[in-house]
PDB file of C-alpha atoms in Angstrom:
ATOM      1  CA  MET A 701     -27.103  -1.945  -0.961  1.00 46.00           C
ATOM      2  CA  SER A 702     -24.616  -3.693   1.333  1.00 42.00           C
ATOM      3  CA  THR A 703     -21.531  -2.270   2.980  1.00 47.00           C
ATOM      4  CA  ARG A 704     -18.409  -4.352   3.393  1.00 52.00           C
ATOM      5  CA  LEU A 705     -16.603  -3.766   6.674  1.00 52.00           C
ATOM      6  CA  LEU A 706     -12.822  -3.590   6.752  1.00 56.00           C
ATOM      7  CA  PRO A 707     -11.006  -6.242   8.823  1.00 58.00           C
ATOM      8  CA  ILE A 708      -9.961  -4.996  12.267  1.00 60.00           C
ATOM      9  CA  THR A 709      -7.100  -6.330  14.419  1.00 60.00           C
ATOM     10  CA  VAL A 710      -7.406  -7.324  18.085  1.00 64.00           C
ATOM     11  CA  GLU A 711      -5.902  -3.921  18.949  1.00 70.00           C
ATOM     12  CA  GLY A 712      -8.770  -2.218  17.098  1.00 65.00           C
ATOM     13  CA  THR A 713      -6.788  -0.938  14.123  1.00 68.00           C
ATOM     14  CA  ILE A 714      -7.874  -1.379  10.513  1.00 66.00           C
ATOM     15  CA  GLN A 715      -6.046  -4.189   8.745  1.00 75.00           C
ATOM     16  CA  ALA A 716      -6.039  -2.943   5.157  1.00 85.00           C
ATOM     17  CA  LYS A 717      -4.291  -4.577   2.212  1.00 88.00           C
ATOM     18  CA  PRO A 718      -2.884  -2.722  -0.776  1.00 91.00           C
ATOM     19  CA  GLU A 719      -5.029  -2.787  -3.905  1.00 90.00           C
ATOM     20  CA  ARG A 720      -2.839  -0.796  -6.267  1.00 88.00           C
ATOM     21  CA  ILE A 721      -0.032   1.697  -6.502  1.00 89.00           C
ATOM     22  CA  VAL A 722      -1.423   5.016  -7.717  1.00 91.00           C
ATOM     23  CA  GLU A 723       1.850   6.927  -8.002  1.00 92.00           C
ATOM     24  CA  ARG A 724       5.584   6.642  -7.249  1.00 91.00           C
ATOM     25  CA  TRP A 725       7.872   9.377  -5.931  1.00 92.00           C
ATOM     26  CA  PRO A 726      11.678   9.254  -5.440  1.00 93.00           C
ATOM     27  CA  LYS A 727      12.960  10.228  -1.991  1.00 90.00           C
ATOM     28  CA  ARG A 728      16.202  10.297  -0.044  1.00 83.00           C
ATOM     29  CA  LYS A 729      16.746   7.955   2.908  1.00 74.00           C
ATOM     30  CA  GLY A 730      19.872   9.401   4.469  1.00 80.00           C
ATOM     31  CA  ARG A 731      22.542   8.828   1.847  1.00 85.00           C
ATOM     32  CA  ARG A 732      20.435   6.287  -0.041  1.00 85.00           C
ATOM     33  CA  ALA A 733      17.771   6.872  -2.627  1.00 88.00           C
ATOM     34  CA  GLY A 734      14.361   5.393  -1.928  1.00 90.00           C
ATOM     35  CA  VAL A 735      10.880   5.321  -3.362  1.00 91.00           C
ATOM     36  CA  GLU A 736       7.570   6.315  -1.824  1.00 93.00           C
ATOM     37  CA  VAL A 737       4.371   4.974  -3.328  1.00 92.00           C
ATOM     38  CA  LEU A 738       0.813   6.248  -3.077  1.00 93.00           C
ATOM     39  CA  VAL A 739      -1.181   3.171  -2.059  1.00 92.00           C
ATOM     40  CA  LYS A 740      -4.897   2.698  -2.762  1.00 93.00           C
ATOM     41  CA  TRP A 741      -6.112   0.310  -0.042  1.00 90.00           C
ATOM     42  CA  LYS A 742      -8.683  -2.451  -0.682  1.00 89.00           C
ATOM     43  CA  GLY A 743     -12.125  -1.501   0.560  1.00 87.00           C
ATOM     44  CA  MET A 744     -11.213   2.168   0.985  1.00 90.00           C
ATOM     45  CA  SER A 745     -11.821   5.152  -1.277  1.00 92.00           C
ATOM     46  CA  ILE A 746      -9.032   6.822  -3.235  1.00 93.00           C
ATOM     47  CA  GLU A 747      -9.288   9.766  -0.812  1.00 94.00           C
ATOM     48  CA  ASN A 748      -7.901   7.425   1.873  1.00 92.00           C
ATOM     49  CA  ALA A 749      -4.839   6.491  -0.198  1.00 94.00           C
ATOM     50  CA  SER A 750      -1.592   7.095   1.667  1.00 93.00           C
ATOM     51  CA  TRP A 751       2.074   7.656   0.863  1.00 94.00           C
ATOM     52  CA  GLU A 752       4.172   4.732   2.070  1.00 93.00           C
ATOM     53  CA  ASP A 753       7.805   3.738   1.801  1.00 92.00           C
ATOM     54  CA  LEU A 754       8.083   1.029  -0.868  1.00 90.00           C
ATOM     55  CA  ASP A 755      10.475  -1.016   1.295  1.00 89.00           C
ATOM     56  CA  ASP A 756       7.960  -0.886   4.183  1.00 91.00           C
ATOM     57  CA  ILE A 757       5.148  -2.067   1.899  1.00 90.00           C
ATOM     58  CA  LYS A 758       7.311  -4.963   0.712  1.00 88.00           C
ATOM     59  CA  SER A 759       8.221  -5.945   4.294  1.00 88.00           C
ATOM     60  CA  HIS A 760       4.618  -5.748   5.574  1.00 87.00           C
ATOM     61  CA  PHE A 761       3.237  -7.560   2.529  1.00 84.00           C
ATOM     62  CA  PRO A 762       5.952 -10.109   1.640  1.00 77.00           C
ATOM     63  CA  ASN A 763       3.604 -11.913  -0.754  1.00 75.00           C
ATOM     64  CA  LEU A 764       4.049  -8.907  -3.048  1.00 65.00           C
ATOM     65  CA  GLU A 765       7.818  -9.441  -3.165  1.00 53.00           C
ATOM     66  CA  GLY A 766       8.947 -10.367  -6.642  1.00 49.00           C
ATOM     67  CA  LYS A 767       5.544  -9.658  -8.180  1.00 49.00           C
ATOM     68  CA  ALA A 768       5.238  -7.058 -10.905  1.00 46.00           C
ATOM     69  CA  PHE A 769       3.561  -3.691 -10.584  1.00 56.00           C
ATOM     70  CA  GLN A 770       1.747  -3.461 -13.902  1.00 52.00           C
ATOM     71  CA  GLY A 771      -0.236  -0.322 -14.651  1.00 53.00           C
ATOM     72  CA  GLY A 772      -0.402   0.353 -10.911  1.00 55.00           C
ATOM     73  CA  GLN A 773      -2.156  -2.965 -10.268  1.00 55.00           C
ATOM     74  CA  LEU A 774      -0.478  -5.306  -7.796  1.00 55.00           C
ATOM     75  CA  LEU A 775      -0.173  -8.701  -9.465  1.00 47.00           C
TER      76      LEU A 775
END
């Protein structure tokens, strides 16, 4: 059995990429409505999924911009 290590930045933090959106949840951002998403990260277990602001995910992962979320899978 082999274990795949997660990529680590120069600063020593894990550089994970989103694998899929598990769940969506509406939220308020001041006077605006927003969306939080539960992100399952590549190479990590579902227990390590985290709630993230959808706009933040789109800004950190611009290659996802304009791509469809289909059945939770990032296409």
